[in-house]
Coordinates of C-alpha atoms in Angstrom, one line a residue:
T1 CA 71.5 117.4 110.8
E2 CA 68.5 116.9 112.8
T3 CA 70.1 117.3 115.9
H4 CA 72.4 120.0 115.4
R5 CA 72.4 122.0 112.4
E6 CA 73.4 121.6 109.1
I7 CA 76.3 119.0 108.3
A8 CA 78.8 118.4 105.5
L9 CA 79.9 114.7 104.3
V10 CA 82.8 114.2 103.4
E11 CA 83.3 111.1 100.9
H12 CA 86.3 109.4 99.8
P13 CA 86.0 106.3 98.8
E14 CA 88.9 106.2 96.9
R15 CA 92.0 103.9 98.6
P16 CA 95.1 106.1 98.8
I17 CA 97.5 102.9 97.9
P18 CA 95.5 100.2 96.0
L19 CA 94.7 96.8 97.5
E20 CA 96.1 93.2 95.5
H21 CA 94.6 90.2 96.5
Y22 CA 96.3 87.2 97.0
Y23 CA 95.7 83.3 98.0
V24 CA 97.6 80.9 99.2
T25 CA 96.7 77.0 97.9
Q26 CA 99.0 74.0 97.0
G27 CA 102.0 75.7 98.7
K28 CA 102.0 78.8 96.1
L29 CA 100.5 83.4 96.1
H30 CA 97.7 83.8 93.2
L31 CA 97.1 86.9 92.7
V32 CA 93.1 86.4 92.9
R33 CA 92.0 90.4 92.0
D34 CA 94.7 93.3 91.5
A35 CA 94.8 97.2 92.1
A36 CA 91.9 98.2 89.5
G37 CA 89.8 95.9 91.0
R38 CA 90.0 93.5 88.5
R39 CA 89.1 88.8 88.6
R40 CA 92.7 87.6 87.3
A41 CA 92.6 84.0 90.4
M42 CA 88.9 81.7 90.5
F43 CA 88.8 78.8 91.9
P44 CA 85.7 77.2 92.0
R45 CA 86.4 73.2 92.1
E46 CA 88.4 73.7 95.6
G47 CA 86.4 73.3 98.7
P48 CA 86.9 73.4 102.5
T49 CA 91.4 72.0 102.7
E50 CA 94.0 72.7 105.3
S51 CA 95.7 75.7 106.3
P52 CA 99.2 76.0 104.6
H53 CA 102.0 75.8 107.4
P54 CA 102.7 79.4 108.5
A55 CA 105.7 79.5 108.3
D56 CA 105.5 78.1 104.4
V57 CA 103.1 81.2 103.8
I58 CA 105.5 83.6 105.7
R59 CA 107.7 82.2 103.3
E60 CA 105.9 82.3 99.8
L61 CA 105.7 86.3 101.4
R62 CA 109.3 86.8 101.8
Q63 CA 110.2 85.7 98.3
A64 CA 107.3 88.2 96.4
E65 CA 108.5 91.0 98.3
L66 CA 105.2 91.7 100.4
L67 CA 107.1 91.7 104.2
P68 CA 106.0 93.6 106.6
A69 CA 102.8 91.5 107.0
I70 CA 100.1 91.4 109.7
W71 CA 99.2 88.0 111.1
F72 CA 95.8 88.6 112.1
A73 CA 95.1 85.5 114.2
F74 CA 91.3 85.7 116.2
S75 CA 91.9 84.3 119.7
R76 CA 95.3 85.2 121.9
R77 CA 96.7 81.5 121.9
N78 CA 96.7 81.4 117.7
V79 CA 98.3 85.1 117.9
E80 CA 100.8 83.4 120.0
E81 CA 100.9 80.5 119.0
A82 CA 101.2 81.6 115.1
A83 CA 104.0 84.4 115.6
Q84 CA 106.0 81.6 117.1
L85 CA 105.8 79.6 113.7
C86 CA 106.1 82.6 111.6
A87 CA 110.0 82.8 113.5
L88 CA 110.8 79.3 111.8
S89 CA 110.8 81.6 108.2
A90 CA 111.3 85.3 109.5
P91 CA 113.6 87.1 108.2
K92 CA 116.6 87.5 110.7
P93 CA 117.4 90.4 112.1
H94 CA 121.3 91.9 111.5
G95 CA 123.3 94.6 112.1
E96 CA 122.2 98.3 113.1
Q97 CA 118.7 96.3 113.6
R98 CA 118.9 93.8 115.3
A99 CA 121.1 96.9 117.8
A100 CA 117.7 98.6 117.4
I101 CA 115.7 96.1 118.8
E102 CA 118.7 94.6 121.1
S103 CA 118.4 98.4 122.8
A104 CA 114.2 99.0 122.2
I105 CA 114.1 95.6 124.6
A106 CA 116.4 96.5 127.2
W107 CA 115.2 100.2 127.8
T108 CA 111.8 98.6 128.2
L109 CA 113.4 95.8 130.5
D110 CA 114.5 98.7 133.2
I111 CA 111.4 100.9 133.4
L112 CA 109.4 97.5 133.7
P113 CA 108.7 96.9 137.8
E114 CA 111.7 94.4 138.8
E115 CA 108.4 92.0 140.3
D116 CA 107.4 91.6 136.8
R117 CA 110.4 91.1 134.2
G118 CA 110.7 87.5 135.0
L119 CA 107.2 87.5 132.9
P120 CA 106.5 84.4 131.2
Q121 CA 105.0 86.3 128.2
L122 CA 107.8 88.9 128.2
S123 CA 110.3 86.4 128.0
M124 CA 108.6 84.5 124.6
L125 CA 108.0 88.0 123.6
V126 CA 111.6 89.3 124.0
S127 CA 113.3 86.0 121.6
L128 CA 110.6 86.8 119.0
L129 CA 111.8 90.7 118.5
R130 CA 115.3 89.1 118.5
R131 CA 114.2 86.9 115.8
G132 CA 111.9 89.7 113.6
V133 CA 108.5 88.4 114.9
G134 CA 106.4 89.9 117.4
F135 CA 103.0 89.5 118.7
H136 CA 100.3 91.7 120.3
H137 CA 97.0 91.2 121.6
A138 CA 94.7 92.5 124.7
G139 CA 96.3 90.7 126.9
L140 CA 100.0 92.1 126.9
L141 CA 101.1 94.3 129.4
P142 CA 101.0 97.6 128.3
P143 CA 104.5 98.1 128.2
L144 CA 105.0 95.5 126.0
K145 CA 102.5 95.9 123.4
E146 CA 103.2 99.3 123.2
L147 CA 107.5 97.8 122.4
A148 CA 105.9 95.4 119.8
E149 CA 104.1 98.7 118.3
R150 CA 107.0 100.3 118.0
L151 CA 109.4 98.4 116.6
F152 CA 106.8 97.3 114.2
S153 CA 106.6 101.1 113.5
Q154 CA 110.0 101.6 112.7
N155 CA 110.2 98.3 110.8
L156 CA 112.1 95.7 112.6
L157 CA 110.3 93.8 112.1
S158 CA 109.2 91.7 109.7
V159 CA 105.9 90.2 111.2
I160 CA 103.8 90.7 114.1
C161 CA 100.6 88.4 114.9
A162 CA 97.3 89.8 116.0
T163 CA 94.2 89.3 117.0
D164 CA 90.9 92.2 115.3
T165 CA 91.8 94.7 117.8
L166 CA 94.6 95.3 115.7
A167 CA 92.9 97.0 113.2
V168 CA 90.6 99.7 115.1
G169 CA 92.6 102.6 116.6
I170 CA 96.3 101.8 116.2
N171 CA 98.0 103.8 113.9
M172 CA 100.5 100.7 112.3
P173 CA 99.9 99.5 108.3
A174 CA 101.2 96.9 107.0
R175 CA 103.1 96.1 103.4
T176 CA 100.1 93.0 103.5
V177 CA 98.0 92.2 105.5
V178 CA 97.3 88.1 106.4
I179 CA 94.1 86.6 106.9
S180 CA 95.2 83.5 108.6
S181 CA 91.2 82.4 108.8
M182 CA 87.8 83.8 107.6
D183 CA 85.9 82.0 111.5
R184 CA 85.3 83.6 113.9
P185 CA 86.7 80.8 117.1
F186 CA 83.0 81.8 118.2
G187 CA 80.6 80.8 115.7
G188 CA 80.3 82.7 112.7
T189 CA 82.9 84.5 109.6
L190 CA 84.1 87.8 108.9
T191 CA 81.5 90.2 107.4
P192 CA 82.5 92.9 104.8
N193 CA 82.7 95.6 107.5
D194 CA 85.6 93.3 109.7
F195 CA 87.4 92.9 106.4
S196 CA 87.4 96.0 104.8
Q197 CA 88.9 97.3 108.7
L198 CA 91.4 94.5 108.6
T199 CA 92.6 94.9 104.9
G200 CA 92.0 99.2 106.5
R201 CA 95.9 97.9 107.7
S202 CA 97.1 97.3 104.1
G203 CA 100.2 99.5 102.7
R204 CA 101.6 102.0 103.9
R205 CA 101.7 105.7 102.7
G206 CA 104.3 107.0 100.7
I207 CA 106.6 103.9 101.1
D208 CA 104.0 100.8 99.2
K209 CA 102.8 102.1 95.7
R210 CA 100.4 98.6 96.2
G211 CA 99.1 97.3 99.6
A212 CA 98.0 93.0 99.6
V213 CA 95.4 90.9 101.7
V214 CA 97.0 87.5 101.6
M215 CA 94.1 84.8 102.6
L216 CA 94.8 81.2 103.1
P217 CA 92.6 78.2 103.0
S218 CA 90.8 76.5 105.6
R219 CA 89.4 72.7 106.2
H220 CA 86.0 74.8 107.7
Y221 CA 84.7 76.4 104.4
A222 CA 84.9 77.1 100.3
F223 CA 87.1 79.1 98.8
E224 CA 85.1 81.2 96.7
E225 CA 81.6 81.2 99.3
E226 CA 83.7 83.5 102.3
Y227 CA 85.2 85.3 99.5
R228 CA 82.0 86.1 97.9
K229 CA 80.8 86.8 101.2
V230 CA 83.3 89.3 102.1
C231 CA 83.6 91.2 99.5
S232 CA 79.4 92.2 99.4
P233 CA 78.8 95.9 100.1
L234 CA 79.5 96.7 103.5
T235 CA 76.5 96.6 106.6
P236 CA 75.4 100.2 108.0
I237 CA 76.8 100.4 112.1
M238 CA 74.1 100.1 114.5
S239 CA 73.8 102.2 116.9
T240 CA 75.6 100.2 121.3
F241 CA 73.6 103.7 122.5
A242 CA 72.9 103.2 126.3
L243 CA 70.8 105.4 128.0
R244 CA 72.6 106.5 131.8
Y245 CA 70.8 106.9 134.6
S246 CA 73.5 110.0 135.3
T247 CA 72.6 111.6 131.7
L248 CA 69.1 110.9 132.6
L249 CA 69.0 112.5 135.9
S250 CA 70.4 116.0 134.3
A251 CA 68.1 116.3 131.8
M252 CA 65.0 115.7 134.3
E253 CA 65.5 118.7 135.9
G254 CA 64.6 120.5 132.3
G255 CA 60.9 118.8 132.3
D256 CA 59.8 115.2 131.1
E257 CA 60.1 117.0 127.4
R258 CA 64.1 117.4 127.7
L259 CA 64.4 113.7 129.0
A260 CA 61.9 112.4 126.3
N261 CA 64.6 114.5 123.6
V262 CA 67.3 113.1 125.3
V263 CA 66.0 109.8 124.3
R264 CA 65.3 111.4 120.8
A265 CA 68.9 113.0 120.1
S266 CA 70.5 109.7 119.9
L267 CA 71.9 107.9 116.9
R268 CA 69.7 105.0 117.6
Q269 CA 66.4 107.2 117.6
F270 CA 68.0 108.7 114.3
Q271 CA 68.7 104.6 113.0
M272 CA 65.5 104.0 113.7
R273 CA 63.7 106.9 111.4
A274 CA 65.3 105.8 108.7
S275 CA 63.0 103.6 106.7
A276 CA 60.8 107.7 107.3
R277 CA 63.7 109.1 105.3
R278 CA 62.9 106.4 102.0
A279 CA 60.6 107.1 102.1
Q280 CA 60.4 110.8 102.5
D281 CA 62.9 110.9 99.0
E282 CA 60.9 108.7 97.3
I283 CA 57.5 110.9 97.7
E284 CA 60.4 113.6 96.1
T285 CA 61.2 111.8 93.4
L286 CA 57.6 110.7 92.9
R287 CA 56.5 114.1 93.1
V288 CA 59.1 114.7 90.2
E289 CA 57.4 112.6 88.5
L290 CA 54.0 113.8 88.7
G291 CA 54.8 117.4 87.3
G292 CA 52.2 119.9 87.7
D293 CA 48.8 120.9 86.7
R294 CA 47.0 123.7 87.6
N295 CA 43.0 122.2 86.1
V296 CA 44.2 119.7 89.3
D297 CA 44.0 120.4 93.1
E298 CA 46.2 117.7 94.1
D299 CA 46.1 118.0 98.1
E300 CA 42.1 117.5 97.3
I301 CA 42.0 114.1 95.4
R302 CA 44.9 113.4 97.4
D303 CA 42.9 113.5 100.3
Y304 CA 39.8 112.0 98.2
L305 CA 42.0 108.9 97.7
L306 CA 43.0 108.8 101.4
L307 CA 39.4 108.1 102.8
Q308 CA 39.1 105.9 99.9
A309 CA 41.9 103.8 101.3
N310 CA 40.5 104.0 104.9
L311 CA 36.9 103.2 103.2
S312 CA 39.2 100.0 101.3
D313 CA 40.6 98.5 105.4
M314 CA 37.5 98.9 107.2
E315 CA 35.9 96.4 104.5
K316 CA 38.3 93.9 104.7
E317 CA 38.0 94.4 108.3
Q318 CA 34.3 94.1 108.6
K319 CA 34.8 90.8 106.3
R320 CA 37.4 89.9 108.9
A321 CA 34.3 90.7 112.1
R322 CA 31.5 88.5 109.8
R323 CA 34.2 85.7 109.9
A324 CA 34.7 85.5 113.8
R325 CA 31.9 86.4 114.3
S326 CA 30.5 83.3 112.7
K327 CA 31.8 81.4 114.8
S328 CA 31.3 82.2 118.7
N329 CA 28.8 84.2 120.6
A330 CA 27.3 86.6 117.8
R331 CA 26.0 89.4 121.3
G332 CA 30.1 88.9 122.0
A333 CA 32.8 90.5 122.1
A334 CA 33.2 89.5 117.8
G335 CA 30.3 90.8 117.3
R336 CA 30.3 94.4 119.0
R337 CA 33.5 94.0 116.7
Y338 CA 31.5 93.7 113.4
D339 CA 29.3 96.4 114.9
R340 CA 31.5 98.6 114.8
A341 CA 33.3 97.7 112.3
R342 CA 30.2 97.8 109.8
E343 CA 29.1 101.4 111.5
E344 CA 32.8 102.9 110.4
R345 CA 32.2 102.2 106.9
T346 CA 28.7 103.2 106.8
R347 CA 30.1 106.5 108.6
L348 CA 33.7 106.6 105.5
S349 CA 31.4 105.7 102.5
A350 CA 29.0 108.4 103.4
L351 CA 32.1 111.0 103.9
L352 CA 33.3 109.7 100.3
K353 CA 30.2 110.2 98.1
E354 CA 30.0 113.6 100.4
H355 CA 33.6 115.3 99.2
P356 CA 34.4 117.5 97.0
A357 CA 36.5 115.1 95.2
H358 CA 34.7 112.8 94.6
G359 CA 33.5 113.2 90.3
R360 CA 37.0 114.6 89.5
T361 CA 38.5 112.1 90.8
Q362 CA 36.3 109.7 89.1
A363 CA 37.2 111.4 85.9
L364 CA 41.0 111.6 87.1
E365 CA 41.0 107.8 87.3
R366 CA 38.8 107.2 83.5
E367 CA 41.6 110.2 82.5
D368 CA 45.2 109.3 83.7
P369 CA 45.1 106.6 86.4
E370 CA 48.4 106.3 85.5
R371 CA 48.7 109.9 88.2
V372 CA 45.9 108.8 90.2
A373 CA 48.6 105.6 90.8
L374 CA 50.8 108.1 91.6
L375 CA 49.1 109.9 93.5
R376 CA 47.5 107.3 95.9
A377 CA 51.9 106.4 96.4
V378 CA 53.0 109.3 97.7
N379 CA 49.3 109.1 100.3
R380 CA 51.0 105.5 101.0
L381 CA 54.6 107.0 102.1
S382 CA 53.2 109.3 104.3
V383 CA 51.2 107.4 105.9
Q384 CA 54.3 105.9 106.3
I385 CA 56.0 108.5 107.9
E386 CA 53.4 109.7 109.8
R387 CA 53.7 105.6 111.7
D388 CA 57.0 105.8 112.2
R389 CA 57.7 109.1 113.6
L390 CA 55.4 108.6 116.1
E391 CA 56.4 105.4 116.9
C392 CA 60.2 106.5 117.7
D393 CA 58.8 109.3 119.3
Q394 CA 56.4 107.8 120.9
E395 CA 59.2 105.3 122.3
A396 CA 61.7 108.6 123.5
V397 CA 58.3 109.7 125.3
E398 CA 57.4 105.5 127.1
T399 CA 61.8 105.8 128.1
A400 CA 61.3 109.5 129.5
A401 CA 58.3 108.2 131.3
A402 CA 59.7 104.3 132.1
V403 CA 63.1 106.3 133.9
R404 CA 61.1 108.3 136.0
T405 CA 58.6 105.7 137.3
V406 CA 61.6 103.7 138.3
L407 CA 63.4 106.8 139.9
T408 CA 60.9 108.4 141.8
R409 CA 60.3 104.6 143.0
L410 CA 63.9 104.2 144.4
G411 CA 63.6 107.6 145.9
Y412 CA 65.9 109.9 143.5
V413 CA 62.7 111.7 142.4
S414 CA 60.4 113.2 144.6
K415 CA 57.0 115.7 143.9
R416 CA 59.3 118.8 145.2
G417 CA 62.3 116.9 142.0
L418 CA 65.6 115.6 142.5
T419 CA 66.2 114.3 145.8
R420 CA 70.2 114.5 147.5
K421 CA 70.2 110.7 146.2
A422 CA 69.8 112.3 142.8
L423 CA 72.8 114.7 142.9
G424 CA 75.0 111.5 144.4
L425 CA 74.0 108.9 141.6
R426 CA 74.2 112.0 138.7
E427 CA 78.0 111.7 139.3
I428 CA 78.2 107.5 138.7
V429 CA 78.3 107.3 134.7
A430 CA 79.0 104.5 134.8
P431 CA 75.7 102.0 134.1
A432 CA 76.4 100.1 137.3
G433 CA 75.8 103.7 139.0
I434 CA 72.6 102.8 140.6
V435 CA 73.1 99.8 142.4
L436 CA 76.4 101.6 143.9
S437 CA 73.9 104.0 144.6
E438 CA 71.4 101.4 146.6
M439 CA 74.4 99.7 148.1
Y440 CA 75.8 103.2 149.7
T441 CA 72.3 104.0 150.8
R442 CA 72.2 99.9 153.2
G443 CA 75.4 101.3 154.5
A444 CA 76.7 98.4 152.3
F445 CA 80.7 100.1 152.7
D446 CA 80.3 102.0 156.0
D447 CA 82.4 99.4 157.7
L448 CA 85.1 99.0 154.4
D449 CA 88.6 99.2 155.2
A450 CA 90.5 100.4 151.5
A451 CA 91.4 97.0 150.2
E452 CA 87.9 96.0 151.1
M453 CA 86.2 98.6 149.0
A454 CA 88.5 98.4 146.4
E455 CA 88.0 94.9 145.8
A456 CA 84.4 96.0 145.8
I457 CA 84.0 97.7 143.4
S458 CA 87.0 96.3 141.9
W459 CA 83.1 94.0 140.9
F460 CA 81.5 96.1 139.2
A461 CA 84.9 97.3 136.9
N462 CA 85.1 94.1 134.6
D463 CA 82.3 93.7 131.6
Q464 CA 82.9 90.6 130.2
D465 CA 80.3 88.8 131.0
R466 CA 81.8 85.1 129.8
R467 CA 83.2 82.8 132.5
R468 CA 86.5 82.2 133.5
F469 CA 88.5 79.8 135.7
N470 CA 88.9 81.9 139.6
R471 CA 91.1 80.2 142.3
F472 CA 90.5 83.4 144.1
R473 CA 87.7 82.8 146.1
L474 CA 86.5 85.8 149.5
D475 CA 85.9 86.1 153.2
R476 CA 83.0 86.1 153.9
R477 CA 82.5 89.6 154.9
L478 CA 83.3 90.4 151.4
Y479 CA 81.0 87.5 150.6
A480 CA 78.1 88.8 152.4
I481 CA 78.6 92.3 150.7
H482 CA 78.7 90.9 147.1
Q483 CA 75.4 88.9 148.0
D484 CA 74.3 92.5 149.2
A485 CA 75.1 94.0 146.0
E486 CA 73.8 90.6 143.2
E487 CA 69.8 91.3 145.9
V488 CA 70.4 95.0 145.5
F489 CA 70.5 94.0 141.8
S490 CA 67.7 92.7 141.6
R491 CA 65.5 94.7 143.2
V492 CA 66.7 97.3 140.6
S493 CA 65.9 94.7 137.6
R494 CA 62.8 94.3 138.7
A495 CA 61.5 98.0 139.1
E496 CA 63.5 98.5 135.8
E497 CA 61.6 94.9 134.5
D498 CA 58.3 96.3 135.7
E499 CA 59.5 99.7 133.4
G500 CA 60.1 97.8 130.3
I501 CA 63.3 99.5 130.4
N502 CA 67.4 98.0 131.6
L503 CA 70.1 100.2 132.3
A504 CA 71.5 98.7 135.3
Q505 CA 75.0 96.7 136.0
G506 CA 75.4 93.5 138.6
P507 CA 78.9 92.8 140.2
S508 CA 80.8 90.1 138.0
R509 CA 79.9 86.9 138.9
W510 CA 82.8 85.6 138.8
F511 CA 85.6 88.4 138.5
H512 CA 86.6 89.2 142.1
G513 CA 90.2 88.4 144.4
V514 CA 91.9 90.3 141.4
A515 CA 91.8 93.5 143.5
Y516 CA 91.9 93.1 147.1
A517 CA 95.1 90.7 146.2
W518 CA 96.6 93.6 144.1
C519 CA 96.3 96.0 147.1
T520 CA 97.4 93.7 149.9
G521 CA 100.8 93.6 147.4
A522 CA 100.7 90.8 145.1
S523 CA 102.5 90.8 142.2
V524 CA 100.5 90.3 138.8
E525 CA 102.5 87.3 137.6
E526 CA 100.9 86.0 140.9
I527 CA 97.1 86.6 140.4
A528 CA 97.7 85.8 136.6
S529 CA 98.4 82.5 138.5
R530 CA 95.0 82.0 139.8
V531 CA 93.0 83.9 137.9
A532 CA 91.9 83.1 134.2
L533 CA 92.9 86.4 132.8
G534 CA 96.4 88.0 131.2
E535 CA 98.3 90.2 132.5
G536 CA 97.1 93.1 130.2
D537 CA 93.5 92.4 131.1
I538 CA 94.7 92.3 134.6
V539 CA 95.8 95.5 134.9
S540 CA 93.1 96.8 132.6
V541 CA 90.4 96.1 135.1
L542 CA 92.6 97.4 138.1
N543 CA 93.0 100.9 135.7
K544 CA 89.0 101.1 135.3
T545 CA 88.5 100.1 139.1
V546 CA 90.8 103.2 139.9
D547 CA 88.5 105.5 137.4
L548 CA 85.3 103.6 139.2
L549 CA 86.9 104.9 142.4
D550 CA 87.0 108.2 140.7
Q551 CA 82.9 108.1 140.1
F552 CA 82.7 106.3 144.1
E553 CA 84.3 109.3 145.4
G554 CA 82.0 112.3 143.6
M555 CA 78.5 110.3 144.9
L556 CA 80.7 110.5 148.5
A557 CA 81.1 114.3 148.0
Q558 CA 77.2 115.0 147.1
H559 CA 77.2 113.7 150.7
S560 CA 80.0 114.9 152.2
D561 CA 80.3 111.3 153.6
A562 CA 84.3 113.0 155.2
H563 CA 84.3 108.9 156.4
L564 CA 84.7 107.0 153.0
L565 CA 86.0 109.6 151.2
M566 CA 89.6 108.5 152.8
V567 CA 88.9 105.3 152.6
V568 CA 88.5 105.9 148.8
A569 CA 91.3 108.0 148.6
E570 CA 93.9 105.3 149.9
A571 CA 91.8 101.9 148.1
K572 CA 92.9 104.4 144.8
R573 CA 96.6 104.7 146.3
L574 CA 97.5 101.2 147.3
L575 CA 95.7 100.1 144.0
V576 CA 97.4 102.6 141.5
R577 CA 101.3 101.1 142.1
G578 CA 103.2 98.9 139.9
L579 CA 101.8 98.6 136.1
V580 CA 99.0 100.5 137.0
A581 CA 100.5 103.6 137.9
M582 CA 102.8 103.7 134.9
V583 CA 99.4 103.6 132.5
R584 CA 98.0 106.0 134.7
S585 CA 100.5 108.2 134.4
G586 CA 100.6 108.2 130.8
D587 CA 104.3 106.6 130.8
R588 CA 105.4 105.9 127.5
I589 CA 108.3 103.7 126.1
A590 CA 110.7 106.6 125.2
E591 CA 113.5 106.7 122.4
P592 CA 116.8 104.9 123.5
S593 CA 119.6 108.5 124.5
T594 CA 121.6 107.2 121.1
A595 CA 124.2 110.1 123.3

């Protein structure tokens, strides 16, 4: 509303399908909270305990008619292991259900490139699907993820084990959600927001009268303590807004004020102003309490009270300055600080006595001290609002100035406006854009062939910071370019650091060799055997490399670089084959023909 126009917020606090909470302990399923929100069982004496075997949990759910279920785990390894264990007691598909599963599997195998039909994850998934169980995580190849999603959505599977990414963006509800652990593998426990997101998959509209969430014990925590945490009120979703040089360059054509407005209009800035909005709401409440009194000029009295508050602050400052002066040279900085405070106190004291509301305010304090207290509260909140707004505005102005300084220092902005370099950088929306632009200016890409170009760009397409095992080695030529990329990123980072901003992204320090291997004919299976990435991750980062090449191509067009434009076109052709081509074409696993 602050940025664009008045917006109507529509809220629906009630769940379309009521949710029941269950807990499994001592081999039994217990109702913890019913669909009406009433607590039905508590486990105050139960401390940390071993988690039950997944097969036993599925057996309990089957007897309670709580299948199909999504079993959430928080690592890919745990997901695949859970799927294998759940299959031990999951209902086996028979008849038409079995035939439909076989038909879908056959259809998927037919559309997969022949070289990818022998992947270990494929044989594992197919084996489990035939037993009515699937698994789903980001390391799974896109056609296999889609196969598992479709079979589960058609009610052909009784259990699907998945990481929490399944809870976001995929319309795949279940009768029940099983949260295998309240612990996350890299530390911390589930938040109320996490719990709400996961349980949101429970309950199928038009099918289930109630949804269910099943929680399991753990030797790492006591159930009641963690259950109380996840049932707490939701925490605000904070903005992860990140500035991009491409966006800022477009705004700079309108001058520094427009550039600052781009920052001001972000959700992050809106959230920074939250305390000011709360203070404004409090002021409105206080104004209602104050009512109106025609015999009292409240603005004049508030002005007097604000002056009074400033005098009080200055009296405190003078005391602090006196103590500091007593511990040091009276003629030094501490002495000068005391003199300034004493002079300001004298000035404010005189203004207070001369103020037209001086007598009336003192009389009002005697007659109606509560009203004066309310007016003082309004003053404090008004000062807070102004301070918050100034801080946000100052950040926006400082960020805009910092961006202009960095871009000027690197040759993207001159006294006459945006340079040709800037027009090229504007085409790259990725955070690595300015590093790629600087590398291009230095001629780093001039002598690369298509496979080498794809490889160099791929270093900026991988957004995973955690280092992983990688047996690929760069040849001397590509290694030198990688070193150059690191040096360029370091130079850009220093320029940003000097101005207090952090926008650029450098090359991955561990991800290399994958794109070059793919462009020179390696299969997904061969690449996966040499780098610690799932097959789905490999396809994903190759696809992101093509996207980044598209942006890089836009920059080259601004520079009219015909040679590198041909190299980039060939690099994309080498990348877009097999599973990458299937993903980019938008192919989906269609329903097998029943004709």
